[in-house]
mmCIF file of C-alpha atoms in Angstrom:
data_model
loop_
_atom_site.group_PDB
_atom_site.id
_atom_site.type_symbol
_atom_site.label_atom_id
_atom_site.label_comp_id
_atom_site.label_asym_id
_atom_site.label_seq_id
_atom_site.Cartn_x
_atom_site.Cartn_y
_atom_site.Cartn_z
ATOM 1 C CA MET A 1 139.522 102.988 154.183
ATOM 2 C CA ILE A 2 136.396 102.105 152.313
ATOM 3 C CA ASP A 3 137.065 100.797 148.848
ATOM 4 C CA ASP A 4 134.666 102.632 146.535
ATOM 5 C CA SER A 5 136.177 101.245 143.344
ATOM 6 C CA GLU A 6 132.940 99.664 142.178
ATOM 7 C CA LYS A 7 130.994 102.899 142.711
ATOM 8 C CA TYR A 8 133.498 105.043 140.824
ATOM 9 C CA LYS A 9 134.741 102.440 138.355
ATOM 10 C CA ASP A 10 134.307 104.796 135.387
ATOM 11 C CA LEU A 11 136.782 107.201 136.965
ATOM 12 C CA ILE A 12 139.496 104.578 137.231
ATOM 13 C CA SER A 13 138.874 102.892 133.936
ATOM 14 C CA ILE A 14 142.176 102.032 132.247
ATOM 15 C CA PRO A 15 142.158 101.045 128.580
ATOM 16 C CA GLU A 16 142.952 97.491 127.605
ATOM 17 C CA HIS A 17 146.166 97.708 125.620
ATOM 18 C CA PRO A 18 149.307 95.611 125.069
ATOM 19 C CA SER A 19 151.376 98.443 126.595
ATOM 20 C CA ILE A 20 149.437 98.605 129.873
ATOM 21 C CA SER A 21 150.304 96.140 132.616
ATOM 22 C CA TYR A 22 147.720 93.979 134.357
ATOM 23 C CA ASP A 23 148.095 95.565 137.799
ATOM 24 C CA LEU A 24 147.050 98.993 136.492
ATOM 25 C CA HIS A 25 143.598 97.557 135.833
ATOM 26 C CA LYS A 26 143.303 96.854 139.549
ATOM 27 C CA ILE A 27 143.745 100.308 141.030
ATOM 28 C CA SER A 28 141.423 101.424 143.819
ATOM 29 C CA ILE A 29 139.499 104.522 144.760
ATOM 30 C CA SER A 30 138.130 105.734 148.063
ATOM 31 C CA HIS A 31 135.911 108.682 148.956
ATOM 32 C CA GLN A 32 137.587 110.926 151.550
ATOM 33 C CA SER A 33 137.098 114.315 153.129
ATOM 34 C CA LYS A 34 139.613 117.028 153.933
ATOM 35 C CA LYS A 35 138.809 117.490 157.578
ATOM 36 C CA ASN A 36 141.442 118.007 160.197
ATOM 37 C CA ASN A 37 142.317 114.399 160.880
ATOM 38 C CA SER A 38 144.215 114.898 164.112
ATOM 39 C CA LYS A 39 141.067 114.692 166.265
ATOM 40 C CA ARG A 40 140.198 111.370 164.723
ATOM 41 C CA PHE A 41 143.485 109.670 165.577
ATOM 42 C CA ILE A 42 142.161 108.159 168.763
ATOM 43 C CA TYR A 43 144.757 105.440 169.239
ATOM 44 C CA MET A 44 147.801 107.535 168.319
ATOM 45 C CA LYS A 45 146.810 110.336 170.684
ATOM 46 C CA LYS A 46 148.322 108.538 173.611
ATOM 47 C CA TYR A 47 151.748 108.973 172.031
ATOM 48 C CA ARG A 48 151.306 112.676 171.476
ATOM 49 C CA GLY A 49 153.035 113.743 174.652
ATOM 50 C CA GLU A 50 156.027 111.564 173.897
ATOM 51 C CA GLY A 51 156.804 113.572 170.812
ATOM 52 C CA SER A 52 158.112 110.634 168.860
ATOM 53 C CA ILE A 53 155.535 109.897 166.216
ATOM 54 C CA LEU A 54 153.708 113.166 165.812
ATOM 55 C CA ASP A 55 154.321 112.954 162.108
ATOM 56 C CA PHE A 56 151.521 110.439 161.846
ATOM 57 C CA TYR A 57 149.166 113.373 162.276
ATOM 58 C CA LYS A 58 150.289 115.160 159.166
ATOM 59 C CA PRO A 59 147.747 115.213 156.347
ATOM 60 C CA ASN A 60 150.118 113.490 153.962
ATOM 61 C CA SER A 61 151.221 110.772 156.381
ATOM 62 C CA ASN A 62 151.151 107.194 155.206
ATOM 63 C CA ILE A 63 148.165 106.334 157.372
ATOM 64 C CA LEU A 64 145.476 105.759 154.814
ATOM 65 C CA SER A 65 142.458 104.855 156.847
ATOM 66 C CA ILE A 66 140.715 106.271 159.877
ATOM 67 C CA LYS A 67 137.590 104.650 161.251
ATOM 68 C CA GLU A 68 135.117 106.871 163.048
ATOM 69 C CA ASN A 69 133.542 106.143 166.447
ATOM 70 C CA ASP A 70 136.009 103.452 167.499
ATOM 71 C CA MET B 1 181.686 120.547 158.627
ATOM 72 C CA LYS B 2 178.169 119.779 157.511
ATOM 73 C CA HIS B 3 176.109 116.643 157.073
ATOM 74 C CA LEU B 4 174.265 116.726 153.769
ATOM 75 C CA ILE B 5 170.940 114.918 153.599
ATOM 76 C CA PHE B 6 169.101 114.293 150.348
ATOM 77 C CA SER B 7 165.511 113.388 150.974
ATOM 78 C CA GLU B 8 161.956 114.325 150.085
ATOM 79 C CA LYS B 9 159.147 116.299 151.664
ATOM 80 C CA THR B 10 157.060 113.435 153.031
ATOM 81 C CA ASP B 11 159.969 111.479 154.467
ATOM 82 C CA PHE B 12 159.265 112.238 158.112
ATOM 83 C CA SER B 13 161.701 109.703 159.567
ATOM 84 C CA VAL B 14 164.562 111.922 158.443
ATOM 85 C CA ASN B 15 163.418 114.513 160.969
ATOM 86 C CA ARG B 16 163.939 112.059 163.812
ATOM 87 C CA VAL B 17 167.516 111.453 162.641
ATOM 88 C CA ILE B 18 168.010 115.218 162.469
ATOM 89 C CA ASP B 19 166.789 115.417 166.078
ATOM 90 C CA TRP B 20 169.695 113.148 167.006
ATOM 91 C CA LEU B 21 172.153 115.163 164.910
ATOM 92 C CA ALA B 22 170.983 118.250 166.803
ATOM 93 C CA TYR B 23 171.421 116.360 170.070
ATOM 94 C CA TYR B 24 175.037 115.672 169.087
ATOM 95 C CA ASP B 25 175.431 119.363 168.211
ATOM 96 C CA GLN B 26 176.025 118.683 164.516
ATOM 97 C CA SER B 27 175.549 121.001 161.595
ATOM 98 C CA PHE B 28 173.409 119.682 158.764
ATOM 99 C CA GLU B 29 171.585 120.727 155.650
ATOM 100 C CA LYS B 30 168.578 118.893 154.256
ATOM 101 C CA PHE B 31 167.684 119.058 150.592
ATOM 102 C CA ILE B 32 164.341 117.937 149.318
ATOM 103 C CA GLY B 33 163.118 117.799 145.791
ATOM 104 C CA PRO B 34 162.503 117.920 143.003
ATOM 105 C CA THR B 35 158.905 119.051 143.433
ATOM 106 C CA GLU B 36 159.697 121.667 146.048
ATOM 107 C CA ASN B 37 160.963 125.106 145.123
ATOM 108 C CA LYS B 38 162.801 125.600 148.353
ATOM 109 C CA ASP B 39 165.367 123.404 150.055
ATOM 110 C CA LEU B 40 166.763 122.262 146.732
ATOM 111 C CA PHE B 41 170.417 121.618 146.126
ATOM 112 C CA ILE B 42 170.811 124.242 143.425
ATOM 113 C CA TYR B 43 174.135 125.224 142.001
ATOM 114 C CA ASN B 44 173.391 128.611 140.537
ATOM 115 C CA ASP B 45 174.131 130.024 143.989
ATOM 116 C CA LYS B 46 177.380 128.068 144.397
ATOM 117 C CA THR B 47 180.807 127.955 142.838
ATOM 118 C CA PHE B 48 182.284 124.561 142.032
ATOM 119 C CA SER B 49 185.853 123.570 141.288
ATOM 120 C CA PHE B 50 187.079 120.001 140.801
ATOM 121 C CA THR B 51 190.599 119.305 139.621
ATOM 122 C CA PHE B 52 192.407 116.078 138.755
ATOM 123 C CA GLY B 53 194.791 114.483 136.211
ATOM 124 C CA GLY B 54 198.071 115.661 134.785
ATOM 125 C CA LYS B 55 201.543 115.440 136.317
ATOM 126 C CA GLY B 56 202.080 117.150 139.616
ATOM 127 C CA PHE B 57 198.566 118.539 139.509
ATOM 128 C CA SER B 58 196.624 118.099 142.714
ATOM 129 C CA ASN B 59 193.226 116.454 143.004
ATOM 130 C CA SER B 60 190.827 118.820 144.689
ATOM 131 C CA SER B 61 187.106 119.358 145.211
ATOM 132 C CA LYS B 62 185.836 122.757 146.272
ATOM 133 C CA VAL B 63 182.317 124.041 146.644
ATOM 134 C CA TYR B 64 181.717 127.613 147.773
ATOM 135 C CA LYS B 65 178.603 129.394 148.877
ATOM 136 C CA GLN B 66 179.894 132.609 150.427
ATOM 137 C CA SER B 67 182.479 130.416 152.155
ATOM 138 C CA GLN B 68 183.681 126.904 151.381
ATOM 139 C CA ILE B 69 181.211 124.115 152.112
ATOM 140 C CA ASN B 70 182.940 121.238 153.851
ATOM 141 C CA THR B 71 180.984 118.013 153.866
ATOM 142 C CA ALA B 72 181.306 115.763 156.902
ATOM 143 C CA THR B 73 179.032 113.016 155.599
ATOM 144 C CA THR B 74 176.312 112.549 153.041
ATOM 145 C CA TRP B 75 173.101 110.651 153.584
ATOM 146 C CA PHE B 76 171.494 109.650 150.312
ATOM 147 C CA ARG B 77 168.172 108.961 151.964
ATOM 148 C CA ARG B 78 166.032 109.560 148.888
ATOM 149 C CA PRO B 79 168.211 111.298 146.341
ATOM 150 C CA TYR B 80 166.392 112.779 143.401
ATOM 151 C CA LYS B 81 167.351 111.963 139.859
ATOM 152 C CA ASN B 82 165.567 114.789 138.097
ATOM 153 C CA CYS B 83 167.363 118.047 137.973
ATOM 154 C CA ASP B 84 164.880 120.221 136.091
ATOM 155 C CA HIS B 85 165.104 122.713 138.897
ATOM 156 C CA PHE B 86 168.632 123.562 137.788
ATOM 157 C CA LEU B 87 167.291 125.104 134.633
ATOM 158 C CA GLN B 88 166.973 128.833 134.718
ATOM 159 C CA GLU B 89 164.550 130.922 132.716
ATOM 160 C CA TYR B 90 166.471 132.660 129.981
ATOM 161 C CA GLU B 91 165.712 134.744 126.896
ATOM 162 C CA TYR B 92 166.360 132.892 123.670
ATOM 163 C CA GLN B 93 165.413 133.511 120.042
ATOM 164 C CA GLY B 94 168.098 131.585 118.121
ATOM 165 C CA ALA B 95 167.608 129.294 115.106
ATOM 166 C CA TYR B 96 168.386 126.136 117.066
ATOM 167 C CA PRO B 97 165.059 124.882 118.545
ATOM 168 C CA ARG B 98 164.522 125.899 122.167
ATOM 169 C CA GLU B 99 163.393 122.418 123.268
ATOM 170 C CA LYS B 100 166.515 120.820 121.806
ATOM 171 C CA LEU B 101 168.685 123.389 123.546
ATOM 172 C CA ASP B 102 166.832 122.760 126.828
ATOM 173 C CA TYR B 103 167.321 119.018 126.385
ATOM 174 C CA THR B 104 171.041 119.482 125.779
ATOM 175 C CA ILE B 105 171.365 121.703 128.854
ATOM 176 C CA TYR B 106 169.407 119.171 130.907
ATOM 177 C CA GLN B 107 171.729 116.333 129.857
ATOM 178 C CA ARG B 108 174.760 118.367 130.910
ATOM 179 C CA PHE B 109 173.156 119.213 134.249
ATOM 180 C CA ARG B 110 172.376 115.570 134.733
ATOM 181 C CA VAL B 111 175.973 114.461 134.121
ATOM 182 C CA PHE B 112 177.256 117.108 136.525
ATOM 183 C CA TRP B 113 174.642 116.137 139.116
ATOM 184 C CA ASP B 114 175.738 112.500 138.829
ATOM 185 C CA PHE B 115 179.355 113.621 139.187
ATOM 186 C CA ILE B 116 178.500 115.468 142.420
ATOM 187 C CA GLY B 117 176.854 112.274 143.697
ATOM 188 C CA TYR B 118 179.947 110.298 142.691
ATOM 189 C CA LYS B 119 182.252 112.726 144.496
ATOM 190 C CA LEU B 120 180.088 112.768 147.637
ATOM 191 C CA SER B 121 180.032 108.960 147.564
ATOM 192 C CA GLU B 122 183.831 108.945 147.858
ATOM 193 C CA GLY B 123 183.480 110.342 151.369
ATOM 194 C CA HIS B 124 181.734 108.881 154.402
ATOM 195 C CA HIS B 125 178.174 108.317 153.269
ATOM 196 C CA PHE B 126 175.054 106.323 153.942
ATOM 197 C CA GLY B 127 172.621 105.052 151.308
ATOM 198 C CA SER B 128 173.244 105.122 147.611
ATOM 199 C CA PHE B 129 173.251 108.073 145.251
ATOM 200 C CA LYS B 130 172.723 105.796 142.264
ATOM 201 C CA ILE B 131 170.234 103.266 143.544
ATOM 202 C CA ASN B 132 166.909 104.614 144.717
ATOM 203 C CA GLU B 133 164.954 101.844 143.056
ATOM 204 C CA LEU B 134 165.639 98.234 142.187
ATOM 205 C CA ASN B 135 164.526 95.958 139.390
ATOM 206 C CA LYS B 136 162.058 93.708 141.208
ATOM 207 C CA PRO B 137 162.355 90.599 138.951
ATOM 208 C CA ILE B 138 166.172 90.772 138.991
ATOM 209 C CA VAL B 139 166.259 91.045 142.796
ATOM 210 C CA LEU B 140 163.890 88.059 143.091
ATOM 211 C CA GLN B 141 166.111 86.011 140.787
ATOM 212 C CA GLU B 142 169.276 87.022 142.649
ATOM 213 C CA ALA B 143 167.629 86.182 145.974
ATOM 214 C CA GLN B 144 166.705 82.760 144.643
ATOM 215 C CA LYS B 145 170.269 82.191 143.396
ATOM 216 C CA ILE B 146 171.730 82.720 146.862
ATOM 217 C CA GLY B 147 169.220 80.341 148.432
ATOM 218 C CA LEU B 148 166.393 82.531 149.695
ATOM 219 C CA LEU B 149 162.919 81.127 149.127
ATOM 220 C CA VAL B 150 160.836 83.337 146.840
ATOM 221 C CA PRO B 151 157.148 82.837 145.978
ATOM 222 C CA LYS B 152 156.192 81.167 142.704
ATOM 223 C CA THR B 153 156.415 84.037 140.260
ATOM 224 C CA LEU B 154 155.159 84.570 136.722
ATOM 225 C CA ILE B 155 156.005 87.486 134.454
ATOM 226 C CA THR B 156 153.889 87.316 131.353
ATOM 227 C CA ASN B 157 151.735 89.165 128.858
ATOM 228 C CA SER B 158 149.770 86.010 128.030
ATOM 229 C CA LYS B 159 146.327 85.460 129.489
ATOM 230 C CA GLU B 160 146.651 81.755 128.716
ATOM 231 C CA GLU B 161 149.867 81.499 130.755
ATOM 232 C CA LEU B 162 148.156 83.413 133.530
ATOM 233 C CA ILE B 163 145.225 80.991 133.584
ATOM 234 C CA HIS B 164 147.643 78.029 133.860
ATOM 235 C CA PHE B 165 149.518 79.789 136.661
ATOM 236 C CA LEU B 166 146.309 80.487 138.578
ATOM 237 C CA ARG B 167 145.384 76.810 138.328
ATOM 238 C CA ASP B 168 148.881 75.813 139.445
ATOM 239 C CA CYS B 169 148.550 78.092 142.497
ATOM 240 C CA ASN B 170 145.221 76.676 143.716
ATOM 241 C CA GLN B 171 143.168 79.539 142.245
ATOM 242 C CA LYS B 172 144.814 82.180 144.436
ATOM 243 C CA ILE B 173 147.401 84.549 143.071
ATOM 244 C CA ILE B 174 148.274 88.178 143.531
ATOM 245 C CA THR B 175 149.161 90.876 141.056
ATOM 246 C CA LYS B 176 151.531 93.607 142.066
ATOM 247 C CA PRO B 177 153.383 96.208 140.045
ATOM 248 C CA ILE B 178 156.619 95.128 138.402
ATOM 249 C CA HIS B 179 157.876 98.591 139.405
ATOM 250 C CA GLU B 180 156.858 100.658 142.439
ATOM 251 C CA VAL B 181 153.167 101.326 143.025
ATOM 252 C CA MET B 182 151.418 104.039 141.075
ATOM 253 C CA ARG B 183 151.585 107.398 142.871
ATOM 254 C CA ASP B 184 148.509 108.238 144.918
ATOM 255 C CA HIS B 185 146.261 110.936 143.601
ATOM 256 C CA HIS B 186 143.637 113.212 145.158
ATOM 257 C CA TYR B 187 140.802 113.883 142.744
ATOM 258 C CA GLU B 188 138.808 116.906 143.917
ATOM 259 C CA LEU B 189 135.059 116.390 143.960
ATOM 260 C CA GLU B 190 134.017 119.568 145.761
ATOM 261 C CA LYS B 191 135.229 121.642 148.686
ATOM 262 C CA ASP B 192 136.685 119.339 151.369
ATOM 263 C CA GLU B 193 135.602 116.247 149.443
ATOM 264 C CA TYR B 194 137.900 114.214 147.250
ATOM 265 C CA LEU B 195 138.496 110.800 145.778
ATOM 266 C CA PHE B 196 141.714 109.098 146.765
ATOM 267 C CA ILE B 197 143.127 106.956 143.952
ATOM 268 C CA TYR B 198 145.770 104.449 145.019
ATOM 269 C CA GLN B 199 147.227 101.028 144.291
ATOM 270 C CA MET B 200 147.416 97.979 146.518
ATOM 271 C CA THR B 201 148.459 94.396 145.950
ATOM 272 C CA GLN B 202 145.375 92.627 144.602
ATOM 273 C CA LEU B 203 144.209 89.078 145.196
ATOM 274 C CA LEU B 204 142.999 87.258 142.064
ATOM 275 C CA GLU B 205 140.833 84.155 142.384
ATOM 276 C CA GLU B 206 139.301 84.181 138.931
ATOM 277 C CA LEU B 207 140.164 85.789 135.625
ATOM 278 C CA ASP B 208 136.761 86.293 134.071
ATOM 279 C CA ASP B 209 136.997 90.036 133.968
ATOM 280 C CA LYS B 210 139.185 92.249 131.771
ATOM 281 C CA PRO B 211 141.912 92.715 130.738
ATOM 282 C CA ASP B 212 142.575 90.006 128.188
ATOM 283 C CA ILE B 213 145.430 91.928 126.644
ATOM 284 C CA PHE B 214 148.149 93.421 128.821
ATOM 285 C CA ALA B 215 151.842 94.277 128.944
ATOM 286 C CA PRO B 216 154.317 91.948 130.711
ATOM 287 C CA SER B 217 153.135 91.934 134.324
ATOM 288 C CA LEU B 218 154.156 90.345 137.591
ATOM 289 C CA PHE B 219 152.076 87.653 139.292
ATOM 290 C CA GLN B 220 152.878 85.588 142.372
ATOM 291 C CA GLU B 221 151.258 82.775 144.281
ATOM 292 C CA TYR B 222 149.149 83.970 147.215
ATOM 293 C CA ILE B 223 150.753 82.792 150.432
ATOM 294 C CA GLU B 224 148.634 82.254 153.496
ATOM 295 C CA LYS B 225 150.732 84.108 156.005
ATOM 296 C CA GLU B 226 151.164 83.704 159.701
ATOM 297 C CA TYR B 227 152.887 87.058 159.871
ATOM 298 C CA GLU B 228 155.043 89.382 157.815
ATOM 299 C CA ILE B 229 158.605 90.293 158.642
ATOM 300 C CA ARG B 230 160.130 93.651 157.877
ATOM 301 C CA THR B 231 163.873 93.817 158.202
ATOM 302 C CA ILE B 232 165.849 97.021 158.141
ATOM 303 C CA TYR B 233 169.367 96.369 156.929
ATOM 304 C CA ILE B 234 171.969 98.881 158.065
ATOM 305 C CA ASN B 235 175.624 98.222 157.272
ATOM 306 C CA GLY B 236 175.512 94.473 157.742
ATOM 307 C CA GLU B 237 173.090 94.445 160.664
ATOM 308 C CA CYS B 238 169.502 93.220 160.374
ATOM 309 C CA TYR B 239 166.795 94.761 162.574
ATOM 310 C CA SER B 240 163.546 92.847 162.160
ATOM 311 C CA THR B 241 159.960 92.998 163.342
ATOM 312 C CA ALA B 242 157.155 90.503 162.928
ATOM 313 C CA ILE B 243 154.038 92.269 161.677
ATOM 314 C CA PHE B 244 150.718 90.644 162.425
ATOM 315 C CA SER B 245 148.923 92.059 159.422
ATOM 316 C CA GLN B 246 146.850 88.933 158.892
ATOM 317 C CA LEU B 247 144.795 89.680 162.029
ATOM 318 C CA ASN B 248 142.953 92.486 160.261
ATOM 319 C CA GLU B 249 140.948 91.790 157.071
ATOM 320 C CA GLN B 250 142.003 95.184 155.786
ATOM 321 C CA THR B 251 145.749 94.533 155.972
ATOM 322 C CA LYS B 252 145.666 90.860 155.058
ATOM 323 C CA ILE B 253 146.581 91.252 151.385
ATOM 324 C CA ASP B 254 148.489 94.530 151.622
ATOM 325 C CA MET B 255 149.703 95.796 155.008
ATOM 326 C CA ARG B 256 149.869 99.391 153.760
ATOM 327 C CA ASN B 257 146.091 99.529 153.940
ATOM 328 C CA ARG B 258 146.352 100.240 157.640
ATOM 329 C CA ASP B 259 143.903 101.853 159.969
ATOM 330 C CA ALA B 260 145.034 104.577 162.351
ATOM 331 C CA ASN B 261 142.776 103.460 165.166
ATOM 332 C CA GLU B 262 143.371 99.744 164.711
ATOM 333 C CA PRO B 263 147.130 99.705 164.299
ATOM 334 C CA THR B 264 148.814 96.566 163.102
ATOM 335 C CA ARG B 265 150.696 94.764 165.829
ATOM 336 C CA TYR B 266 154.483 94.700 165.521
ATOM 337 C CA PHE B 267 156.849 92.608 167.552
ATOM 338 C CA PRO B 268 160.673 92.563 167.662
ATOM 339 C CA TYR B 269 161.903 89.555 165.726
ATOM 340 C CA LYS B 270 165.179 87.789 165.006
ATOM 341 C CA LEU B 271 165.729 86.164 161.628
ATOM 342 C CA ASP B 272 167.715 82.946 161.710
ATOM 343 C CA ALA B 273 171.473 83.349 161.167
ATOM 344 C CA SER B 274 171.401 81.644 157.768
ATOM 345 C CA THR B 275 168.777 84.054 156.400
ATOM 346 C CA GLU B 276 170.644 87.074 157.794
ATOM 347 C CA GLU B 277 173.831 85.838 156.145
ATOM 348 C CA LYS B 278 172.044 85.430 152.805
ATOM 349 C CA ILE B 279 170.626 88.937 153.137
ATOM 350 C CA ASN B 280 174.115 90.213 153.753
ATOM 351 C CA VAL B 281 175.377 88.471 150.616
ATOM 352 C CA LEU B 282 172.466 89.832 148.576
ATOM 353 C CA MET B 283 172.895 93.401 149.828
ATOM 354 C CA ASN B 284 176.623 93.289 149.121
ATOM 355 C CA LYS B 285 175.888 91.997 145.641
ATOM 356 C CA LEU B 286 173.466 94.880 145.100
ATOM 357 C CA ASN B 287 176.027 97.285 146.570
ATOM 358 C CA LEU B 288 173.603 98.566 149.223
ATOM 359 C CA ASN B 289 174.308 99.468 152.854
ATOM 360 C CA PHE B 290 170.659 100.214 153.602
ATOM 361 C CA GLY B 291 167.396 98.517 152.665
ATOM 362 C CA ALA B 292 163.906 97.737 153.935
ATOM 363 C CA ILE B 293 163.373 94.052 153.238
ATOM 364 C CA ASP B 294 160.028 92.270 153.306
ATOM 365 C CA PHE B 295 159.415 88.615 154.087
ATOM 366 C CA ILE B 296 156.334 86.500 154.698
ATOM 367 C CA LYS B 297 156.257 83.657 157.202
ATOM 368 C CA SER B 298 153.706 81.213 155.827
ATOM 369 C CA VAL B 299 151.344 79.161 157.961
ATOM 370 C CA GLU B 300 153.433 76.142 156.890
ATOM 371 C CA GLY B 301 156.468 77.785 158.494
ATOM 372 C CA ASP B 302 158.354 78.797 155.330
ATOM 373 C CA CYS B 303 160.019 82.173 155.149
ATOM 374 C CA PHE B 304 159.472 83.793 151.735
ATOM 375 C CA PHE B 305 161.576 86.697 150.558
ATOM 376 C CA LEU B 306 159.433 89.341 148.841
ATOM 377 C CA GLU B 307 161.416 92.439 148.008
ATOM 378 C CA ILE B 308 163.934 95.112 148.978
ATOM 379 C CA ASN B 309 163.189 98.790 149.024
ATOM 380 C CA PRO B 310 166.537 100.643 148.960
ATOM 381 C CA VAL B 311 164.849 103.837 150.220
ATOM 382 C CA GLY B 312 162.136 102.171 152.320
ATOM 383 C CA GLN B 313 160.615 103.409 155.554
ATOM 384 C CA TYR B 314 162.205 102.266 158.811
ATOM 385 C CA GLY B 315 160.365 104.421 161.370
ATOM 386 C CA ASP B 316 157.784 101.763 162.247
ATOM 387 C CA VAL B 317 160.409 99.050 162.749
ATOM 388 C CA SER B 318 162.485 101.437 164.857
ATOM 389 C CA ILE B 319 159.631 102.500 167.123
ATOM 390 C CA PHE B 320 157.793 99.201 167.524
ATOM 391 C CA GLY B 321 160.976 97.105 167.604
ATOM 392 C CA ASN B 322 162.583 99.536 170.054
ATOM 393 C CA TYR B 323 165.713 99.559 167.927
ATOM 394 C CA TYR B 324 166.552 103.297 168.024
ATOM 395 C CA LEU B 325 167.395 103.174 164.323
ATOM 396 C CA HIS B 326 167.201 106.959 163.990
ATOM 397 C CA LYS B 327 169.918 107.226 166.612
ATOM 398 C CA LYS B 328 171.966 104.471 164.957
ATOM 399 C CA ILE B 329 171.796 106.233 161.587
ATOM 400 C CA ALA B 330 172.771 109.565 163.155
ATOM 401 C CA GLU B 331 175.689 107.890 164.915
ATOM 402 C CA PHE B 332 176.785 106.228 161.684
ATOM 403 C CA LEU B 333 176.802 109.641 160.014
ATOM 404 C CA LEU B 334 178.901 110.880 162.913
ATOM 405 C CA ASN B 335 181.167 107.879 162.504
ATOM 406 C CA LYS B 336 180.494 107.009 166.114
ATOM 407 C CA LYS B 337 180.932 103.510 167.409
ATOM 408 C CA GLU B 338 177.807 102.181 169.023
ATOM 409 C CA LYS B 339 177.986 102.365 172.778
ATOM 410 C CA LYS B 340 177.678 98.932 174.342
#
């Protein structure tokens, strides 16, 4: 996943305040698209027939990053 | 007899356990919530009756939905604390303010919901109805008390203290949330384009930038790791994998930042007996029979305890460690002894 935090820093600007913890000033942002991801899961495809980890393909799976053309 | 499972929509590993329950020809019901409108454990469609106390009065628990629901076991995988979904729309025009009435109703629902959890916990169950999150600083302190090595940790709202700590840790510290990470968010830009806002553990090497003022926050020394260890604790047994997250720049600081086509390498791993015993003591102290526990093995060979997630994911450890944890959980729910 490409970290675009610098590019979109205004969108993740958190006010400096004694009630807001330090870590919340370090959140990240990444530009993504809503394509069907299943075709891009090159590595995981080999497990598809085994039926065990198909859930990785779901749009809300915990896989955050997919590199193209690998 | 039914197995009740309290979980949430995105918890896919539950489905693999359900596969095993189906294999063993078991009846189950999965409830997810509270954000979903279906598959909720609602009680407007059920009749409840719990009796106890008195002299010669029998203790009983009955729940009916058309016929009596008999619970074989309960798995508190990710039980939900909010019970807003119990509220029903109703007409009201009384003098007592509506929001105060709603609040009062909510509190009563909440107490009854907790009572249901308490009653289900009396039977054969897995996971905890009460504990779906832990206090990170308390767990770190308790771990230290029983002899586990924890990273140098600072909780402060002082920039000056933070500067001293950074110096003390050779100008390399991390900041991570004192509670769980902020929930991810999809910010729509245009059709099929969005910004994904998320939180990872962050490395800090200098403190020139903002903020200068902040609430009490958690900081730890940055540990150069050889590998990470994720241990799944199930009823006194530890199932561990070494995770070679340091081999990829992207997963070096936070292994959750994984890449689907460059998966992080996992390897079955055995913690030393002393560490497993300490984990057992800690989990008993926290009253937990399940937990996903994270360690770091430093390049110097020290094993640092990081944290416990009482509702953490175990699917990766199960698959890559070849532990069949989904099957083990299903068999625990069935009260089956593991076949040797």
